[in-house]
Short mmCIF file of C-alpha atoms and ligand atoms in Angstrom, two decimals:
data_model
loop_
_atom_site.label_atom_id
_atom_site.label_comp_id
_atom_site.label_asym_id
_atom_site.label_seq_id
_atom_site.Cartn_x
_atom_site.Cartn_y
_atom_site.Cartn_z
CA MET T 1 0.12 -0.53 0.04
CA PHE T 2 1.55 3.32 -0.85
CA GLN T 3 1.14 6.05 1.89
CA GLN T 4 0.36 9.11 0.67
CA GLU T 5 1.71 11.33 2.67
CA PHE T 6 4.69 10.90 5.07
CA THR T 7 7.20 13.10 6.55
CA TYR T 8 10.70 11.86 7.01
CA GLU T 9 13.85 13.65 8.64
CA THR T 10 18.04 13.32 7.86
CA ARG T 11 19.92 13.21 10.10
CA PRO T 12 24.20 14.03 9.75
CA VAL T 13 25.46 11.02 10.50
CA ARG T 14 28.40 9.36 8.64
CA VAL T 15 28.20 4.59 8.72
CA VAL T 16 31.33 2.67 7.59
CA PHE T 17 30.65 -1.39 7.83
CA ARG T 18 33.32 -3.47 7.62
CA PRO T 19 34.58 -6.67 9.54
CA GLY T 20 37.76 -5.17 11.53
CA ALA T 21 36.93 -1.11 11.04
CA ALA T 22 36.72 -0.86 14.85
CA VAL T 23 40.48 -0.37 14.77
CA THR T 24 40.82 0.32 11.13
CA ALA T 25 38.15 3.33 11.07
CA THR T 26 38.02 4.55 14.50
CA PRO T 27 40.81 6.84 14.12
CA ASP T 28 40.30 7.92 10.69
CA GLU T 29 37.17 9.04 12.31
CA ALA T 30 38.43 11.06 14.81
CA ALA T 31 40.47 12.60 12.12
CA ARG T 32 37.84 13.82 9.65
CA LEU T 33 35.51 15.25 13.05
CA GLY T 34 38.90 17.11 13.96
CA LEU T 35 38.44 15.91 17.28
CA ARG T 36 42.69 15.11 18.66
CA ARG T 37 41.79 13.95 22.59
CA LEU T 38 38.49 11.15 22.69
CA LEU T 39 38.17 9.55 25.98
CA VAL T 40 36.62 5.88 25.47
CA VAL T 41 33.88 5.45 27.52
CA CYS T 42 32.83 1.13 27.64
CA GLY T 43 31.36 -0.92 30.19
CA SER T 44 33.72 -3.45 32.35
CA ARG T 45 33.05 -6.44 29.59
CA GLY T 46 34.62 -4.71 26.97
CA GLU T 47 37.46 -2.74 28.09
CA PRO T 48 39.70 -5.23 26.06
CA THR T 49 38.23 -4.50 23.40
CA ALA T 50 38.26 -0.67 24.07
CA ARG T 51 42.16 -0.68 24.87
CA GLU T 52 42.48 -2.08 21.38
CA ILE T 53 40.82 1.10 19.76
CA ALA T 54 41.85 3.39 22.65
CA ASP T 55 45.94 2.58 21.50
CA ALA T 56 44.98 2.13 17.73
CA LEU T 57 43.80 6.10 18.66
CA GLY T 58 47.09 6.79 20.03
CA ASP T 59 47.59 10.67 20.69
CA ARG T 60 44.03 11.45 20.26
CA CYS T 61 43.45 9.20 23.00
CA ALA T 62 42.83 11.55 25.95
CA GLY T 63 41.61 7.58 28.61
CA VAL T 64 39.66 5.28 28.80
CA HIS T 65 36.63 5.25 31.33
CA ALA T 66 35.37 1.78 31.89
CA GLU T 67 31.89 2.40 34.11
CA ALA T 68 29.29 2.02 31.61
CA ARG T 69 25.93 0.14 33.64
CA MET T 70 22.51 -0.64 31.68
CA HIS T 71 20.04 2.17 31.91
CA VAL T 72 22.81 5.27 32.98
CA PRO T 73 22.27 5.29 36.37
CA VAL T 74 22.72 9.67 36.82
CA GLU T 75 25.43 9.44 39.03
CA ASP T 76 27.53 6.85 36.83
CA ALA T 77 26.75 9.98 33.86
CA ASP T 78 28.09 12.12 36.74
CA ARG T 79 31.53 10.89 37.22
CA ALA T 80 31.54 10.11 33.05
CA VAL T 81 30.86 14.02 32.82
CA ALA T 82 33.70 14.52 35.01
CA ALA T 83 36.09 12.76 33.99
CA ALA T 84 35.69 13.83 30.41
CA ARG T 85 36.20 17.21 31.61
CA ALA T 86 39.68 16.07 33.63
CA ALA T 87 40.49 14.78 30.80
CA GLY T 88 39.97 17.22 28.17
CA ALA T 89 38.16 15.53 26.00
CA ASP T 90 37.24 17.17 23.28
CA GLY T 91 34.63 14.02 21.82
CA CYS T 92 34.12 10.67 22.89
CA VAL T 93 34.25 7.30 21.86
CA ALA T 94 31.76 4.61 22.89
CA VAL T 95 32.86 0.83 22.82
CA GLY T 96 29.84 -1.56 23.27
CA GLY T 97 26.24 -2.05 23.67
CA GLY T 98 23.34 0.28 24.06
CA SER T 99 24.80 0.70 28.21
CA ALA T 100 28.46 1.87 27.33
CA ILE T 101 26.65 4.47 23.69
CA GLY T 102 24.11 5.78 26.41
CA LEU T 103 27.14 7.45 28.61
CA GLY T 104 28.80 8.15 26.14
CA LYS T 105 25.35 9.95 25.11
CA ALA T 106 25.42 11.21 28.41
CA ILE T 107 28.73 12.66 28.02
CA ALA T 108 27.61 14.49 25.14
CA LEU T 109 23.93 15.68 25.86
CA ARG T 110 26.13 17.28 29.52
CA THR T 111 29.23 18.55 27.50
CA GLY T 112 28.21 18.40 23.86
CA LEU T 113 31.24 17.09 23.33
CA PRO T 114 30.80 14.42 19.42
CA LEU T 115 30.25 10.91 20.41
CA ILE T 116 31.43 8.77 17.98
CA ALA T 117 29.91 5.21 18.33
CA VAL T 118 31.47 1.21 17.98
CA PRO T 119 28.59 -0.99 19.30
CA SER T 120 28.67 -4.48 19.68
CA THR T 121 24.80 -5.51 20.06
CA TYR T 122 22.38 -4.92 18.07
CA SER T 123 20.55 -2.44 20.61
CA GLY T 124 20.53 -0.13 17.58
CA SER T 125 21.12 2.86 20.54
CA GLU T 126 24.40 4.22 18.01
CA MET T 127 21.77 5.23 15.43
CA THR T 128 19.19 7.94 17.69
CA PRO T 129 18.97 11.03 18.87
CA VAL T 130 17.20 9.11 22.40
CA TRP T 131 19.16 9.86 25.34
CA GLY T 132 17.77 7.55 28.97
CA LEU T 133 19.20 8.18 32.56
CA THR T 134 17.88 6.22 35.68
CA GLU T 135 17.26 8.41 38.66
CA ARG T 136 16.20 6.63 41.86
CA GLY T 137 14.27 3.93 39.80
CA THR T 138 12.73 6.08 37.35
CA LYS T 139 14.00 6.14 33.65
CA ARG T 140 14.07 9.66 31.63
CA THR T 141 14.87 9.61 28.23
CA GLY T 142 14.33 12.70 25.37
CA ARG T 143 15.63 13.91 21.81
CA ASP T 144 18.33 15.20 21.18
CA PRO T 145 20.57 16.43 18.49
CA ALA T 146 22.97 16.43 20.17
CA VAL T 147 23.52 12.52 21.61
CA GLN T 148 23.40 11.43 18.11
CA PRO T 149 26.85 9.65 17.41
CA ARG T 150 28.63 11.78 14.09
CA SER T 151 29.51 8.84 13.26
CA VAL T 152 28.87 5.26 13.84
CA VAL T 153 31.88 2.21 13.52
CA TYR T 154 30.22 -0.62 12.73
CA ASP T 155 32.47 -4.22 13.07
CA PRO T 156 30.66 -7.64 12.72
CA ARG T 157 34.19 -9.12 13.80
CA LEU T 158 32.81 -7.48 17.71
CA THR T 159 30.14 -9.42 18.28
CA LEU T 160 31.48 -13.07 17.01
CA GLY T 161 32.22 -13.33 20.84
CA LEU T 162 28.38 -12.19 21.96
CA PRO T 163 27.06 -15.34 23.76
CA VAL T 164 24.04 -16.64 21.79
CA PRO T 165 21.38 -16.04 24.25
CA LEU T 166 22.01 -12.41 24.09
CA THR T 167 22.36 -12.14 20.09
CA VAL T 168 19.27 -13.61 20.38
CA THR T 169 17.66 -11.27 22.43
CA SER T 170 19.18 -8.51 21.53
CA GLY T 171 18.73 -9.26 17.71
CA VAL T 172 14.72 -8.95 18.95
CA ASN T 173 15.47 -6.36 20.67
CA ALA T 174 16.41 -4.79 16.83
CA LEU T 175 12.84 -6.20 15.29
CA ALA T 176 11.10 -4.86 18.42
CA HIS T 177 12.08 -0.83 16.20
CA ALA T 178 11.52 -2.24 13.43
CA VAL T 179 8.21 -3.39 14.33
CA GLU T 180 7.10 -0.34 16.47
CA ALA T 181 8.64 2.10 13.10
CA LEU T 182 5.95 0.43 11.11
CA TYR T 183 2.48 1.23 12.88
CA ALA T 184 4.25 4.60 13.96
CA PRO T 185 1.91 7.97 13.37
CA ASP T 186 5.81 9.29 11.43
CA ALA T 187 6.44 6.03 9.35
CA SER T 188 7.57 6.98 5.77
CA PRO T 189 8.46 4.92 2.76
CA LEU T 190 11.95 4.60 3.57
CA THR T 191 11.67 4.18 7.19
CA SER T 192 9.03 1.22 6.38
CA LEU T 193 11.35 -0.29 3.34
CA MET T 194 14.71 -0.36 6.19
CA ALA T 195 11.78 -2.02 8.85
CA LYS T 196 10.65 -4.39 6.41
CA GLU T 197 14.85 -5.65 5.58
CA GLY T 198 15.57 -5.27 9.42
CA VAL T 199 12.88 -7.83 10.31
CA ARG T 200 14.22 -10.65 7.28
CA ALA T 201 18.12 -10.05 7.29
CA MET T 202 17.60 -10.64 11.44
CA THR T 203 14.96 -13.38 11.63
CA GLN T 204 17.57 -14.76 9.13
CA ALA T 205 20.37 -14.73 10.59
CA LEU T 206 19.95 -15.20 13.69
CA PRO T 207 19.42 -18.99 13.79
CA ARG T 208 21.82 -19.43 12.19
CA LEU T 209 23.95 -17.24 15.08
CA ALA T 210 22.41 -19.80 17.83
CA GLU T 211 24.10 -22.30 15.57
CA HIS T 212 27.56 -21.05 14.68
CA PRO T 213 27.65 -17.53 16.48
CA ARG T 214 31.00 -17.18 15.31
CA ASP T 215 29.60 -17.51 11.26
CA GLU T 216 30.97 -13.73 9.95
CA ASP T 217 28.59 -13.69 7.87
CA ALA T 218 25.87 -14.17 9.81
CA ARG T 219 27.18 -11.63 12.24
CA GLY T 220 28.13 -9.24 9.71
CA ARG T 221 23.53 -10.13 8.44
CA ALA T 222 22.38 -9.88 11.79
CA LEU T 223 24.80 -5.59 12.59
CA TYR T 224 23.52 -5.03 9.27
CA ALA T 225 19.97 -5.59 10.07
CA ALA T 226 20.65 -3.48 13.37
CA TRP T 227 21.92 -0.75 11.86
CA LEU T 228 18.40 -0.67 9.73
CA CYS T 229 16.02 -1.35 12.68
CA GLY T 230 18.34 1.71 15.46
CA ALA T 231 17.46 3.79 12.00
CA CYS T 232 14.05 3.12 12.18
CA LEU T 233 14.02 3.97 16.33
CA GLY T 234 16.06 7.05 15.50
CA ALA T 235 13.35 7.75 13.09
CA THR T 236 9.75 7.37 14.37
CA THR T 237 8.30 7.37 17.65
CA MET T 238 7.35 4.01 19.22
CA GLY T 239 4.24 3.09 20.97
CA LEU T 240 3.31 1.12 23.79
CA HIS T 241 5.84 -2.34 23.33
CA HIS T 242 8.97 0.57 24.26
CA LYS T 243 7.36 1.89 26.89
CA LEU T 244 5.65 -1.14 28.63
CA CYS T 245 9.75 -1.87 28.11
CA HIS T 246 10.74 1.13 29.31
CA VAL T 247 9.12 1.15 32.84
CA LEU T 248 9.79 -2.83 33.37
CA GLY T 249 13.70 -1.77 32.95
CA GLY T 250 13.73 1.58 35.09
CA THR T 251 11.13 0.66 37.57
CA PHE T 252 12.24 -2.98 38.17
CA GLY T 253 15.95 -2.94 36.83
CA LEU T 254 14.65 -5.64 34.35
CA PRO T 255 17.83 -7.17 31.47
CA HIS T 256 16.57 -4.73 28.17
CA ALA T 257 17.22 -6.87 25.47
CA GLU T 258 15.24 -9.56 27.38
CA THR T 259 12.44 -7.70 28.16
CA HIS T 260 11.74 -6.72 25.13
CA THR T 261 12.40 -10.34 23.99
CA VAL T 262 9.64 -11.52 26.09
CA LEU T 263 6.87 -8.87 25.78
CA LEU T 264 7.18 -8.20 21.89
CA PRO T 265 4.49 -11.00 20.51
CA TYR T 266 2.21 -9.89 23.41
CA ALA T 267 2.47 -6.50 22.55
CA LEU T 268 1.70 -7.36 18.35
CA ALA T 269 -1.04 -9.09 18.95
CA PHE T 270 -2.37 -6.36 21.91
CA ASN T 271 -1.74 -3.57 17.90
CA ALA T 272 -2.20 -6.58 15.29
CA PRO T 273 -5.68 -5.05 14.99
CA ALA T 274 -5.23 -1.20 14.49
CA ALA T 275 -1.81 -2.00 12.48
CA ILE T 276 -3.50 -3.96 8.98
CA GLY T 277 -0.72 -2.61 6.95
CA ALA T 278 2.44 -2.74 9.23
CA LEU T 279 1.16 -6.92 9.61
CA SER T 280 1.16 -7.05 6.28
CA VAL T 281 4.40 -6.19 5.06
CA LEU T 282 5.82 -8.52 8.75
CA ARG T 283 4.06 -11.80 7.30
CA ARG T 284 5.71 -11.18 4.24
CA ALA T 285 9.05 -10.50 5.39
CA LEU T 286 8.88 -13.61 8.45
CA GLY T 287 6.73 -16.10 5.98
CA ALA T 288 4.13 -16.70 8.01
CA ASP T 289 0.53 -15.90 8.83
CA ASP T 290 0.37 -14.99 12.43
CA VAL T 291 3.20 -12.95 13.13
CA PRO T 292 2.85 -12.78 17.29
CA ARG T 293 3.16 -16.32 17.17
CA ALA T 294 5.56 -16.83 14.70
CA LEU T 295 8.15 -13.97 17.00
CA TRP T 296 7.17 -15.95 20.05
CA ASP T 297 7.84 -19.70 18.19
CA LEU T 298 11.46 -18.32 16.86
CA THR T 299 12.64 -16.48 20.57
CA GLY T 300 11.20 -19.90 22.27
CA ARG T 301 13.28 -22.54 19.63
CA LEU T 302 16.75 -20.07 20.41
CA GLY T 303 16.55 -20.40 23.95
CA ALA T 304 14.95 -17.65 24.75
CA SER T 305 12.63 -16.65 28.28
CA ARG T 306 9.55 -16.53 27.27
CA SER T 307 7.75 -15.06 30.70
CA LEU T 308 8.23 -11.67 32.68
CA ALA T 309 8.22 -14.12 35.21
CA ALA T 310 10.80 -16.03 34.76
CA LEU T 311 13.22 -13.02 34.39
CA GLY T 312 12.50 -11.95 38.11
CA LEU T 313 9.37 -9.54 37.79
CA THR T 314 6.71 -10.47 40.59
CA GLU T 315 3.49 -10.56 39.73
CA ALA T 316 3.07 -7.44 42.00
CA GLY T 317 4.94 -5.45 39.50
CA LEU T 318 1.97 -5.68 36.89
CA ALA T 319 -0.50 -3.29 38.73
CA PRO T 320 1.88 -0.23 38.57
CA THR T 321 4.13 -1.24 35.67
CA ALA T 322 0.13 -1.22 33.77
CA ARG T 323 -0.70 2.50 35.04
CA SER T 324 2.85 3.66 34.52
CA ALA T 325 2.84 3.42 31.42
CA ALA T 326 -0.87 3.80 30.27
CA GLY T 327 -1.17 7.19 32.75
CA GLU T 328 0.75 9.38 30.00
CA PRO T 329 0.25 9.77 26.41
CA TYR T 330 2.20 8.43 23.34
CA ALA T 331 2.25 7.35 20.04
CA ASN T 332 0.17 3.92 19.70
CA PRO T 333 -2.28 2.55 16.55
CA ARG T 334 -4.63 1.45 19.42
CA PRO T 335 -5.53 3.36 22.68
CA VAL T 336 -4.25 2.13 25.32
CA THR T 337 -6.42 1.24 29.11
CA VAL T 338 -5.31 0.58 32.24
CA GLU T 339 -6.73 -2.62 31.81
CA ASP T 340 -5.61 -3.10 28.65
CA ALA T 341 -1.36 -2.94 29.44
CA LEU T 342 -2.25 -5.01 32.15
CA ALA T 343 -4.01 -7.53 30.10
CA VAL T 344 -0.64 -7.72 27.72
CA LEU T 345 1.49 -8.12 30.91
CA ARG T 346 -0.25 -10.97 32.28
CA ALA T 347 0.46 -13.31 29.29
CA ALA T 348 3.62 -11.51 29.54
CA TYR T 349 3.78 -12.24 32.88
CA GLY T 350 3.24 -16.05 31.59
CA GLY T 351 5.06 -16.75 28.31
CA GLY T 352 2.04 -19.03 27.14
CA PRO T 353 1.21 -18.54 23.20
CA PRO T 354 0.47 -15.15 22.52
P1 NAD W 401 24.00 -3.75 27.33
O1 NAD W 401 24.91 -2.38 26.24
O2 NAD W 401 24.21 -3.64 29.14
O3 NAD W 401 24.94 -4.76 26.63
C1 NAD W 401 24.82 -6.37 27.57
C2 NAD W 401 25.36 -7.33 28.19
O4 NAD W 401 26.39 -7.77 26.65
C3 NAD W 401 27.12 -6.59 28.87
O5 NAD W 401 27.53 -7.47 29.60
C4 NAD W 401 27.84 -6.05 28.20
O6 NAD W 401 29.22 -6.50 28.82
C5 NAD W 401 27.77 -7.86 27.44
N1 NAD W 401 28.40 -7.05 25.59
C6 NAD W 401 27.67 -6.44 25.52
N2 NAD W 401 28.88 -6.56 23.51
C7 NAD W 401 28.96 -7.74 24.01
C8 NAD W 401 29.93 -8.94 23.16
N3 NAD W 401 30.36 -8.14 21.69
N4 NAD W 401 30.64 -10.03 23.38
C9 NAD W 401 30.11 -9.63 24.49
N5 NAD W 401 29.96 -9.39 25.72
C10 NAD W 401 29.31 -8.05 25.60
O7 NAD W 401 22.72 -3.95 26.95
P2 NAD W 401 22.34 -3.72 25.43
O8 NAD W 401 20.90 -4.30 25.01
O9 NAD W 401 23.25 -4.27 24.16
O10 NAD W 401 21.14 -2.24 25.43
C11 NAD W 401 20.80 -1.98 26.63
C12 NAD W 401 20.88 -0.61 27.36
O11 NAD W 401 20.71 0.66 26.32
C13 NAD W 401 20.18 0.24 27.81
O12 NAD W 401 20.08 0.66 29.15
C14 NAD W 401 19.13 0.37 27.05
O13 NAD W 401 17.56 1.22 27.46
C15 NAD W 401 19.56 1.56 26.32
N6 NAD W 401 19.51 1.89 24.73
C16 NAD W 401 19.45 2.84 24.28
C17 NAD W 401 18.54 3.03 22.57
C18 NAD W 401 18.80 3.91 22.59
O14 NAD W 401 17.97 4.87 21.36
N7 NAD W 401 18.66 5.22 23.71
C19 NAD W 401 18.26 2.39 22.50
C20 NAD W 401 18.15 0.51 22.56
C21 NAD W 401 19.06 1.22 23.90
#
């Protein structure tokens, strides 16, 4: 179906996609941006890779700050900003998953320093102007062009060691961006093309990676899909699914990618009657008639947890999450009452077929 009306804004972000690019291309990107003192930000697990990149940056590296944690606690952001200032940094390189990139964005938000992202998961944060900070159990997010990385260096080799469970859940995190982009109020022909191709490439790569996690060709395809899905996230407004995940992560500390993986089939099943066009695109991309069920089958087959209970949520968490998710206005193809949100959460809590 041709979309007769749309708005699409292009953001200036340079993408370099190449096996081995983390070490070879990051210094070039820094030089292109005229940056001379970069603080390299990462989490503890990503530190060895970050140090290789720091070495490749040579004189352009002003230090390594290896303190990134999930959901960017505000005190971590304070320390990272202080480290950037103390180092006299004129830019940052974030190396790792969405948590490391989130910390880099927090520095960019407070200081205006340009950011280069070198992602090692499929979260897609590198393609968005969205930042997130968590304070006293509440996660705040916002959009600011200052946090959009200026350059993104995609190196599939960085993902070779991503454990299979995280590969699967991070991949489904990416799928969630594409799914919600298809029924977003600001969807456009370009975001819909990217979403369709992202879903196709990711759902084909994941079963291959579950069998052979070090398959470089499949890693390349999954990261390519993550780029497309991340671009969808950056260009459109997400709905109920992302809202629920956001509350569950910020308030109950549930793991990000795993929560997306559990919830997606149920949130999509709820939205399906109001998202006919999106569902028909997804049916073709997945080659399945019942898309929520196909996603549920896929994640279960690949070994992911299927219920919020398995992620450690207690039943007492469902009602506050539903109230919080339904309490604020946001874009969704179907209006969402507290009861609706609770029904979606209950289904996801149980983990049965959507
Ligand atoms: P993460 O960055 O916390 O990484 C998950 C785990 O995987 C960590 O323990 C990390 O050390 C490890 N890891 C990362 N890459 C690895 C690799 N290649 N090999 C082995 N281990 C690796 O998790 P995530 O799912 O990538 O990101 C989640 C965070 O990103 C959340 O805070 C979420 O809110 C945020 N996020 C933000 C946006 C945005 O647009 N702002 C988009 C998506 C996610």
